[in-house]
XYZ file of C-alpha atoms in Angstrom:
677
model
C 77.163 133.723 113.062
C 78.362 131.903 116.124
C 80.883 133.482 118.435
C 83.410 130.671 118.151
C 85.226 129.371 115.095
C 86.033 125.694 114.706
C 89.595 126.267 115.927
C 88.420 128.336 118.884
C 85.978 125.602 119.821
C 88.729 122.970 119.806
C 90.966 125.287 121.810
C 88.236 125.761 124.412
C 87.651 122.007 124.566
C 91.317 121.276 125.236
C 91.793 124.042 127.787
C 88.561 123.420 129.675
C 88.059 119.664 129.436
C 91.652 118.421 129.421
C 93.480 121.088 131.434
C 91.034 123.449 133.097
C 88.749 120.751 134.432
C 91.462 119.380 136.705
C 92.199 122.552 138.665
C 89.510 121.971 141.281
C 90.437 118.312 141.709
C 94.061 119.301 142.311
C 93.046 122.029 144.758
C 94.235 124.766 142.417
C 97.873 123.637 142.685
C 100.499 123.576 139.969
C 100.722 120.548 137.709
C 102.987 118.900 135.195
C 101.624 118.318 131.685
C 103.064 115.217 129.996
C 102.402 114.631 126.286
C 103.533 112.339 123.511
C 104.336 113.505 119.981
C 100.818 113.314 118.547
C 99.170 115.027 121.519
C 101.797 117.775 121.395
C 100.898 118.495 117.773
C 97.191 118.548 118.602
C 97.574 120.916 121.551
C 100.150 123.264 120.031
C 98.066 123.724 116.874
C 95.107 125.071 118.851
C 96.641 126.598 121.996
C 99.566 128.823 122.861
C 101.935 128.062 125.711
C 100.460 131.056 127.525
C 97.046 129.386 127.288
C 98.488 126.213 128.786
C 100.321 127.915 131.656
C 97.214 129.947 132.501
C 95.448 126.687 133.442
C 97.901 125.987 136.265
C 100.495 123.996 134.336
C 103.986 124.711 135.649
C 105.964 122.434 133.352
C 105.401 120.674 130.011
C 107.247 117.380 129.572
C 107.893 114.953 126.703
C 106.576 111.482 127.530
C 109.289 109.726 125.535
C 112.202 111.441 127.305
C 113.744 110.718 130.685
C 112.308 113.119 133.268
C 113.186 114.302 136.738
C 110.946 112.761 139.457
C 108.483 115.220 141.003
C 106.718 113.068 143.609
C 104.972 116.057 145.186
C 103.334 117.261 141.979
C 100.247 116.037 140.156
C 100.523 115.180 136.482
C 98.092 115.527 133.595
C 98.848 113.031 130.843
C 97.557 113.893 127.376
C 98.669 111.047 125.143
C 97.571 108.836 122.273
C 96.529 105.290 123.240
C 99.369 103.488 121.506
C 101.372 100.603 122.989
C 104.485 102.788 123.108
C 102.845 105.703 124.933
C 101.043 103.446 127.403
C 104.325 101.643 128.098
C 106.001 104.969 128.954
C 103.059 105.865 131.204
C 103.316 102.601 133.122
C 107.089 102.973 133.475
C 106.581 106.372 135.144
C 104.864 104.637 138.072
C 106.573 101.238 138.088
C 109.886 102.196 139.679
C 110.742 102.398 143.381
C 109.540 106.012 143.421
C 106.705 107.070 141.084
C 107.507 110.196 139.105
C 104.360 112.039 140.193
C 101.917 112.184 143.087
C 98.882 111.439 140.887
C 97.932 111.012 137.241
C 94.996 112.507 135.349
C 94.940 110.595 132.067
C 93.420 111.886 128.814
C 93.630 109.918 125.588
C 93.379 111.574 122.180
C 91.003 108.770 121.156
C 89.520 105.607 122.630
C 92.002 103.133 124.059
C 91.768 99.457 123.191
C 90.696 96.933 125.858
C 94.170 95.399 125.858
C 95.833 98.728 126.655
C 93.297 99.468 129.386
C 94.033 96.038 130.833
C 97.763 96.883 130.909
C 97.011 100.102 132.792
C 94.765 98.363 135.311
C 97.385 95.674 135.834
C 99.924 98.221 137.083
C 98.996 98.551 140.776
C 101.198 101.615 141.530
C 99.667 103.460 138.575
C 96.124 102.393 139.374
C 96.566 103.629 142.959
C 97.501 107.094 141.714
C 95.158 107.269 138.740
C 92.582 109.957 139.491
C 90.846 110.087 136.130
C 90.797 108.382 132.728
C 88.961 110.120 129.900
C 88.868 110.422 126.135
C 89.451 113.899 124.698
C 88.269 112.949 121.182
C 90.721 115.321 119.525
C 92.987 113.408 117.177
C 93.608 116.062 114.558
C 95.342 119.426 114.264
C 93.652 122.703 113.435
C 95.351 124.418 110.506
C 93.282 127.591 110.731
C 89.838 128.691 111.894
C 88.104 126.406 109.357
C 90.666 123.784 108.435
C 92.034 120.655 110.085
C 94.486 117.920 109.186
C 94.446 114.285 110.249
C 98.266 114.331 110.210
C 98.793 111.638 107.571
C 101.767 113.016 105.611
C 102.193 109.844 103.542
C 98.513 109.259 102.790
C 98.790 110.306 99.159
C 101.547 107.829 98.372
C 99.979 105.010 100.405
C 96.458 105.473 99.032
C 97.269 106.207 95.379
C 100.477 104.373 94.541
C 100.545 101.678 91.892
C 100.514 98.726 94.291
C 98.082 99.996 96.907
C 95.524 97.204 96.527
C 95.744 94.845 99.490
C 98.655 96.652 101.142
C 98.733 97.143 104.906
C 99.694 100.810 104.432
C 96.566 101.421 102.351
C 94.314 99.789 104.942
C 96.016 101.672 107.785
C 95.569 105.065 106.089
C 91.854 104.354 105.546
C 91.424 103.334 109.188
C 93.349 106.309 110.596
C 91.487 108.786 108.372
C 88.111 107.401 109.456
C 89.072 107.311 113.132
C 90.408 110.856 113.168
C 87.478 112.143 111.149
C 85.161 110.522 113.688
C 87.017 112.417 116.426
C 86.118 115.655 114.626
C 82.465 114.608 114.718
C 82.793 113.660 118.391
C 84.429 116.990 119.252
C 81.569 118.803 117.519
C 78.961 116.461 118.999
C 77.436 115.597 115.626
C 76.336 112.410 113.879
C 76.246 113.701 110.303
C 74.835 112.388 107.079
C 77.727 111.110 104.954
C 78.309 111.487 101.224
C 81.348 110.497 99.213
C 82.715 110.655 95.713
C 81.697 107.433 93.998
C 84.342 105.269 92.328
C 84.572 105.826 88.604
C 83.782 102.734 86.508
C 86.951 100.988 85.319
C 88.174 101.898 81.857
C 90.351 100.049 79.430
C 93.944 101.102 79.879
C 93.640 101.908 83.588
C 96.902 101.237 85.455
C 96.920 98.370 87.986
C 95.240 99.126 91.298
C 92.864 101.754 89.893
C 89.828 100.155 91.547
C 91.396 100.511 95.007
C 92.501 104.081 94.344
C 89.077 105.097 93.066
C 87.397 103.533 96.098
C 89.300 105.606 98.685
C 86.468 108.079 99.485
C 83.905 105.275 99.610
C 86.001 103.159 101.973
C 86.713 106.067 104.316
C 83.005 106.936 104.310
C 81.997 103.362 105.160
C 84.575 103.126 107.958
C 83.486 106.505 109.332
C 79.837 105.453 109.316
C 80.671 102.270 111.244
C 82.573 104.258 113.880
C 79.808 106.814 114.309
C 77.209 104.078 114.673
C 79.356 102.397 117.329
C 79.659 105.725 119.165
C 75.897 106.152 119.105
C 75.338 102.613 120.366
C 77.646 103.388 123.285
C 75.889 106.718 123.908
C 72.367 106.930 122.404
C 72.314 110.685 122.983
C 75.384 111.233 120.796
C 74.644 113.569 117.899
C 70.905 113.595 118.511
C 69.233 115.651 115.800
C 72.503 116.634 114.132
C 71.866 114.393 111.120
C 69.425 117.046 109.925
C 71.880 119.916 110.322
C 75.288 118.439 109.479
C 76.724 116.626 106.496
C 80.130 115.132 105.703
C 81.382 115.091 102.114
C 84.404 112.881 101.426
C 86.388 113.342 98.214
C 89.954 112.620 97.161
C 92.882 114.354 95.503
C 91.880 112.846 92.160
C 88.808 115.117 92.118
C 91.069 117.936 90.924
C 94.718 117.100 90.152
C 95.369 120.635 88.894
C 94.583 122.578 92.079
C 97.926 121.808 93.821
C 100.084 122.815 90.818
C 98.514 125.933 89.288
C 100.177 129.191 90.368
C 98.024 131.198 92.767
C 98.022 134.941 93.409
C 96.617 135.058 96.929
C 98.853 135.895 99.879
C 98.830 132.643 101.865
C 99.033 130.401 98.803
C 101.992 132.360 97.439
C 103.802 132.345 100.780
C 103.654 128.536 100.838
C 104.565 128.280 97.156
C 107.181 130.948 96.504
C 108.956 131.556 99.820
C 111.137 129.240 101.943
C 109.260 128.286 105.116
C 110.590 126.168 107.938
C 108.681 123.496 109.807
C 105.637 124.899 111.565
C 105.291 127.796 109.079
C 108.399 129.539 110.408
C 109.616 132.403 108.225
C 113.114 133.879 108.511
C 112.750 137.657 108.302
C 116.117 139.209 107.460
C 116.888 142.915 107.628
C 119.743 145.371 108.154
C 119.823 147.584 111.259
C 120.767 151.266 111.277
C 124.256 150.196 112.370
C 124.537 148.105 109.214
C 124.240 144.815 111.074
C 122.476 141.975 109.285
C 119.809 140.352 111.461
C 117.441 137.424 111.063
C 114.298 137.079 113.168
C 112.029 134.046 113.012
C 108.268 134.492 112.899
C 105.525 131.875 112.916
C 102.818 132.677 110.367
C 99.538 131.670 111.971
C 96.246 132.485 113.623
C 97.863 134.467 116.449
C 98.899 137.172 113.964
C 95.913 139.447 113.139
C 97.690 140.910 110.118
C 98.286 137.433 108.695
C 94.627 136.464 109.083
C 93.594 139.718 107.414
C 95.919 139.299 104.432
C 96.032 135.562 103.795
C 93.106 135.281 101.367
C 93.696 138.571 99.549
C 95.059 138.869 96.035
C 98.701 139.936 96.325
C 97.912 143.324 94.748
C 95.180 143.914 97.312
C 97.455 142.705 100.118
C 100.189 145.139 99.060
C 97.759 148.061 99.117
C 96.469 146.975 102.526
C 99.997 146.837 103.928
C 100.739 150.311 102.631
C 97.540 151.569 104.227
C 98.408 149.908 107.577
C 101.815 151.563 107.533
C 100.365 155.012 106.849
C 97.751 154.524 109.590
C 100.432 153.479 112.065
C 102.503 156.578 111.355
C 99.484 158.874 111.613
C 98.374 157.421 114.959
C 101.848 157.361 116.533
C 103.618 160.746 116.541
C 106.708 159.293 118.216
C 107.107 156.798 115.394
C 106.592 159.553 112.834
C 109.226 161.731 114.500
C 111.660 158.837 114.646
C 111.032 158.131 110.968
C 111.913 161.745 110.217
C 115.199 161.389 112.061
C 116.033 158.249 110.116
C 115.556 159.898 106.769
C 113.330 162.148 104.817
C 110.278 160.402 103.400
C 110.503 157.368 105.691
C 106.950 157.866 106.919
C 105.634 157.720 103.387
C 107.778 154.884 102.090
C 106.196 151.697 103.459
C 108.424 149.443 101.390
C 111.618 150.622 103.101
C 112.004 147.644 105.429
C 115.247 148.919 106.944
C 113.735 152.219 108.090
C 110.645 150.558 109.499
C 112.770 148.039 111.411
C 114.900 150.847 112.801
C 111.784 152.638 114.066
C 110.993 149.509 116.070
C 114.463 149.384 117.595
C 114.375 153.084 118.464
C 110.923 153.009 120.069
C 110.647 149.807 122.169
C 106.936 150.195 122.956
C 106.186 149.783 119.240
C 108.512 146.842 118.817
C 105.958 144.042 118.371
C 103.543 145.991 116.184
C 106.236 147.395 113.913
C 108.031 144.050 113.752
C 104.893 142.362 112.400
C 104.306 145.173 109.920
C 107.932 145.006 108.805
C 107.638 141.231 108.444
C 104.618 141.398 106.162
C 106.016 144.289 104.138
C 109.082 142.144 103.530
C 106.908 139.206 102.482
C 104.673 141.423 100.360
C 107.625 142.936 98.507
C 109.060 139.529 97.665
C 105.709 138.132 96.555
C 104.957 141.181 94.415
C 108.270 140.786 92.597
C 107.669 137.099 91.950
C 104.049 137.712 90.929
C 105.028 140.344 88.377
C 107.542 137.913 86.924
C 104.970 135.108 86.618
C 102.610 137.500 84.853
C 105.212 139.193 82.644
C 106.638 135.971 81.224
C 103.133 134.609 80.648
C 103.494 131.439 82.719
C 100.537 131.968 85.045
C 98.288 133.123 82.224
C 99.152 130.095 80.112
C 98.363 127.732 82.994
C 94.905 129.229 83.359
C 94.336 129.281 79.589
C 95.091 125.559 79.535
C 92.653 124.922 82.377
C 89.828 126.761 80.658
C 90.419 125.452 77.155
C 91.931 128.603 75.672
C 95.364 127.120 74.927
C 96.891 123.862 73.734
C 100.189 122.323 72.712
C 101.045 125.165 70.311
C 101.088 127.738 73.091
C 102.998 125.439 75.448
C 105.645 124.698 72.808
C 106.045 128.396 72.025
C 106.361 129.267 75.706
C 108.918 126.572 76.478
C 110.956 127.437 73.380
C 110.965 131.104 74.354
C 111.723 130.319 77.992
C 114.677 128.140 77.023
C 116.242 130.840 74.858
C 115.579 133.580 77.446
C 117.039 131.549 80.281
C 120.155 130.634 78.329
C 121.606 134.093 78.893
C 120.593 134.398 82.524
C 117.573 135.405 84.533
C 114.721 137.770 83.753
C 114.010 140.670 86.139
C 115.947 138.899 88.877
C 113.800 135.775 88.569
C 114.022 132.574 86.586
C 111.572 130.086 85.171
C 112.542 127.041 87.174
C 112.380 123.404 86.188
C 109.538 123.058 88.691
C 107.605 125.846 86.929
C 107.928 124.051 83.595
C 107.015 120.745 85.204
C 103.846 122.272 86.661
C 102.950 123.775 83.283
C 103.247 120.387 81.598
C 101.088 118.868 84.331
C 98.381 121.425 83.543
C 98.709 120.379 79.909
C 98.473 116.611 80.430
C 95.522 116.894 82.816
C 93.549 119.118 80.451
C 94.637 117.307 77.294
C 94.450 113.586 78.116
C 96.035 110.809 76.081
C 98.448 113.161 74.304
C 101.606 111.495 75.598
C 103.255 108.505 74.025
C 106.853 107.508 74.669
C 108.211 109.563 71.783
C 106.301 112.718 72.712
C 107.232 112.335 76.349
C 110.908 112.363 75.450
C 110.436 115.340 73.140
C 108.658 117.340 75.854
C 111.440 116.444 78.269
C 114.088 117.743 75.881
C 112.195 120.935 75.017
C 111.515 121.810 78.669
C 114.954 120.776 79.881
C 113.471 118.356 82.397
C 114.874 115.119 83.792
C 113.617 111.560 83.577
C 112.525 111.886 87.215
C 110.485 114.965 86.311
C 108.727 113.107 83.513
C 108.126 110.231 85.918
C 106.145 112.614 88.102
C 104.024 113.611 85.123
C 103.387 109.977 84.284
C 102.494 109.287 87.913
C 99.437 111.502 87.510
C 97.933 108.347 85.999
C 97.577 107.229 89.622
C 95.246 110.198 90.192
C 93.001 109.184 87.307
C 94.638 111.315 84.606
C 94.901 109.631 81.211
C 98.448 110.765 80.515
C 99.245 108.139 77.882
C 97.184 107.020 74.922
C 94.583 104.402 75.790
C 92.834 101.900 73.616
C 89.100 102.480 73.138
C 89.092 105.163 75.798
C 86.609 108.009 75.790
C 88.832 110.240 77.880
C 88.388 111.386 81.445
C 86.693 114.328 83.055
C 87.205 115.711 86.528
C 84.282 117.185 88.395
C 80.989 116.866 86.560
C 80.687 116.120 82.879
C 79.466 119.528 81.792
C 80.477 121.905 79.081
C 83.464 124.023 80.010
C 82.185 127.560 80.436
C 84.098 130.578 79.096
C 85.551 132.652 81.895
C 83.422 135.702 81.043
C 80.242 133.735 81.752
C 81.356 132.502 85.179
C 80.019 134.432 88.171
C 80.470 132.030 91.078
C 80.467 133.275 94.638
C 83.946 131.963 95.273
C 85.366 134.334 92.645
C 84.968 137.361 94.879
C 83.717 140.601 93.444
C 86.917 142.358 94.444
C 88.901 139.774 92.454
C 87.176 140.628 89.168
C 89.559 143.550 88.654
C 92.606 141.275 88.632
C 93.715 139.687 85.393
C 94.795 136.313 86.748
C 92.039 135.517 89.232
C 90.000 133.178 87.061
C 91.056 129.828 88.514
C 88.606 128.166 90.897
C 89.154 124.608 92.180
C 86.598 121.924 91.378
C 86.005 121.512 95.111
C 84.414 124.966 95.349
C 81.928 124.132 92.616
C 81.149 120.810 94.266
C 80.362 122.532 97.564
C 78.200 125.137 95.854
C 76.181 122.448 94.107
C 75.734 120.579 97.375
C 74.507 123.744 99.073
C 71.965 124.232 96.312
C 70.790 120.621 96.242
C 72.100 119.994 92.722
C 75.022 117.704 93.546
C 74.629 114.556 91.455
C 73.594 111.711 93.824
C 75.087 109.090 91.513
C 78.520 110.737 91.557
C 78.251 111.679 95.242
C 75.982 109.103 96.906
C 74.933 108.984 100.545
C 76.459 106.329 102.781
C 74.582 104.653 105.592
C 71.054 105.679 106.450
C 70.600 108.223 103.693
C 70.379 111.898 103.017
C 70.039 114.821 105.346
C 66.730 116.121 106.510
C 65.473 119.697 106.693
C 67.704 122.446 108.020
C 67.682 123.236 111.696
C 69.665 125.077 114.308
C 73.158 123.712 114.738
C 74.874 123.085 118.037
C 77.656 124.795 120.016
C 80.367 126.741 118.195
C 78.890 126.241 114.757
C 77.867 128.981 112.422
C 74.115 129.186 112.016
C 73.086 130.119 108.490
C 72.636 133.843 108.088
C 70.580 133.565 104.918
C 67.118 131.959 104.846
C 66.788 129.132 102.287
C 64.942 131.375 99.839
C 67.801 133.879 99.808
C 70.396 131.149 99.392
C 68.431 129.706 96.473
C 68.152 133.102 94.806
C 71.842 133.837 95.200
C 72.700 130.479 93.664
C 70.404 130.996 90.662
C 72.128 134.273 89.838
C 75.422 132.557 89.060
C 76.435 130.795 85.892
C 77.092 127.120 86.556
C 80.825 126.625 86.207
C 82.368 123.257 85.592
C 85.584 122.154 84.018
C 85.524 119.236 81.628
C 89.223 118.654 81.863
C 89.341 116.243 78.963
C 87.729 117.881 75.949
C 85.839 120.965 74.895
C 82.205 119.970 74.858
C 80.431 119.804 71.519
C 77.226 121.162 72.995
C 75.767 122.609 76.144
C 74.092 120.478 78.723
C 70.831 121.727 80.166
C 70.730 122.991 83.743
C 70.375 120.287 86.354
C 67.123 120.466 88.256
C 67.412 120.877 92.031
C 66.812 117.709 94.030
C 64.676 117.366 97.084
C 67.781 117.472 99.273
C 67.355 120.246 101.811
C 70.185 122.587 102.734
C 72.191 121.895 105.840
C 73.892 124.410 108.058
C 77.164 122.657 108.799
C 79.276 120.892 106.206
C 82.494 118.974 106.874
C 84.476 118.376 103.675
C 87.327 115.875 103.789
C 89.972 115.471 101.055
C 91.845 112.167 101.149
C 95.346 112.625 99.778
C 95.741 116.256 100.797
C 94.256 119.701 100.207
C 95.655 122.690 98.292
C 95.767 126.243 99.611
C 93.423 127.534 96.907
C 90.861 125.015 98.174
C 91.331 126.215 101.755
C 90.687 129.770 100.649
C 87.617 128.729 98.646
C 86.044 127.148 101.709
C 86.554 130.307 103.760
C 84.946 132.434 101.066
C 82.079 130.006 100.438
C 81.296 129.819 104.130
C 80.940 133.602 104.209
C 78.878 133.729 101.017
C 76.515 130.876 101.873
C 76.168 131.609 105.570
C 77.161 128.021 106.324
C 79.661 126.619 108.790
C 81.935 124.819 106.317
C 84.872 122.971 107.847
C 87.581 121.601 105.572
C 89.707 118.630 106.539
C 92.363 116.595 104.779
C 94.976 113.963 105.392
C 97.561 116.724 104.892
C 98.026 120.205 103.443
C 99.866 120.159 100.113
C 101.870 123.152 98.901
C 102.983 122.608 95.277
C 106.492 121.421 96.167
C 105.160 118.819 98.587
C 102.594 117.601 96.063
C 105.373 117.086 93.519
C 107.479 115.207 96.082
C 104.605 112.882 96.883
C 103.902 112.303 93.189
C 107.393 110.862 92.861
C 106.392 108.000 95.177
C 103.350 106.852 93.186
C 105.559 104.966 90.721
C 104.017 104.367 87.321
C 106.890 103.188 85.138
C 107.168 104.338 81.543
C 109.551 103.484 78.747
C 112.084 106.172 77.835
C 111.961 106.563 74.052
C 115.091 107.499 72.130
C 113.172 109.382 69.425
C 113.722 112.682 71.189
C 115.118 114.536 68.180
C 111.790 114.502 66.347
C 109.898 117.782 66.295
C 106.859 118.015 68.537
C 103.636 118.085 66.592
C 101.024 120.659 67.484
C 97.857 118.943 68.611
C 94.740 119.897 66.779
C 93.026 121.156 69.917
């Protein structure tokens, strides 16, 4: 396995090529770093401010704001090549006194000829321009294996009802392809490209379905054109990488359930069940020994070793790990143990007492940072454990998964909602409540797995039973825009997501992504369709008609990958054997299959060592976790990208903008019929 992760490689590229490379040219002096909004997001996602200052930067400035002239200092500009940013750059050197002594200019991506002409036409700027270069980093790293192309409105613009022919749709396709090409440029690869093929149109499809279904194909085609242009400009670009790297482009419609099903892993629950501020900021509140209430803000991210250790664990496993870390800390630090004794008997053995742990930190300053982080995660773990127990005790999480795997239908949903309504009427349960959002997500699991079960009358009845609003039901209906047959269709055969295989019982599923340590947990059965798709690709069994190659065809034999990629740790024979030992798992979301389909024979496609997966419309946290686990299991360098990261609440907000109107039926007093499924 290579020494550098994807995020570490991008960090090194920014620090060395954009910042570090200028130290010699500036004679080791201090510099000003000037960035626009996009470049700031790119840099801050991969580097800390300490990293930046260590390269000789004395001050970081916002390009769009008025700044104090520093005519004796050199400036490094890291900006996006937009008309607005270039205008600000030119203005910095167009006045009577230029703001800086010199300018070292780095663009996040290639500037257009017209913008370069504007720069060259400014004589004062041209006289002070030492360097112009392209950084080829137009994305943000989310974690060591995940990136985002920073398109927060991509889902609504690509999948709304009137997307066909809209300028927003075309712009999202272009931006996604351009930023995905910058990932390839940063890695130095010209990959083979595959995409999810558009599904053939079906009777009853809502308007614009052809454009929505073609999103992966159009991004793939635009990406291929950009990569070919890059290779024409530099024939050495990506030489040989086509045999060792592959890009797979899919969309949110591949698996509409993944963003709504309740997860039980640490990171997914943090983003689902706890209030986080912008930039993953968590407000940690506690009471000091003096009785004073305090709130400390923490950023949950890669810089926190405890976060990276816990994030993909089941919450039960995470809680045990936190308890173990607390005991280890007390055993290794006598001063902390003594202080705990002073604060109260049993403090050293009660890891869930946040107040005592926080007071240890305040009493022993040298332990402040370590204990603060431990206290933070114990606080988070306690809250998540409480919420997890509630989700399990009331049966909500179990019912969601039973729906997904064909073990429940309308009868169970009706019984649950009826029981939930009566229980909630008198208050909460165990300090928690089944929220309207919980019931909305449950109904979404139902409509995705039981297509064409909603007509206007039933929709109104479900709304009344669940206590939802018309806007809530609109969100459910908007899942039509993601290919879900919510309403009855004429002459329709139903829809499936993923491959059209028989839905396997949970007891027969032994995929790699369902970790061995997870088998002991009751509600760890859900696996996103994306994980199965990646596994099939790794084994050469991914259907070429559903996921065709774009451009010059499929990948060649495996070979050694380039800098900061993970070279496969298993030889092909071992990877093949490991794959054969699992039961093929697929979800036919529409119907229980009448019979089993025979195993698909492996194709001639050879395994590759690096895989870049891109999800147009946004990626869920259970998919992020799956990629991390698959990369470990397969010995591949799998990098996951998306237009955005979608916690459940954000997915529901974006669904509201897809707009698929339905008629509100007044027949809401009729009893719901139990479907015969």
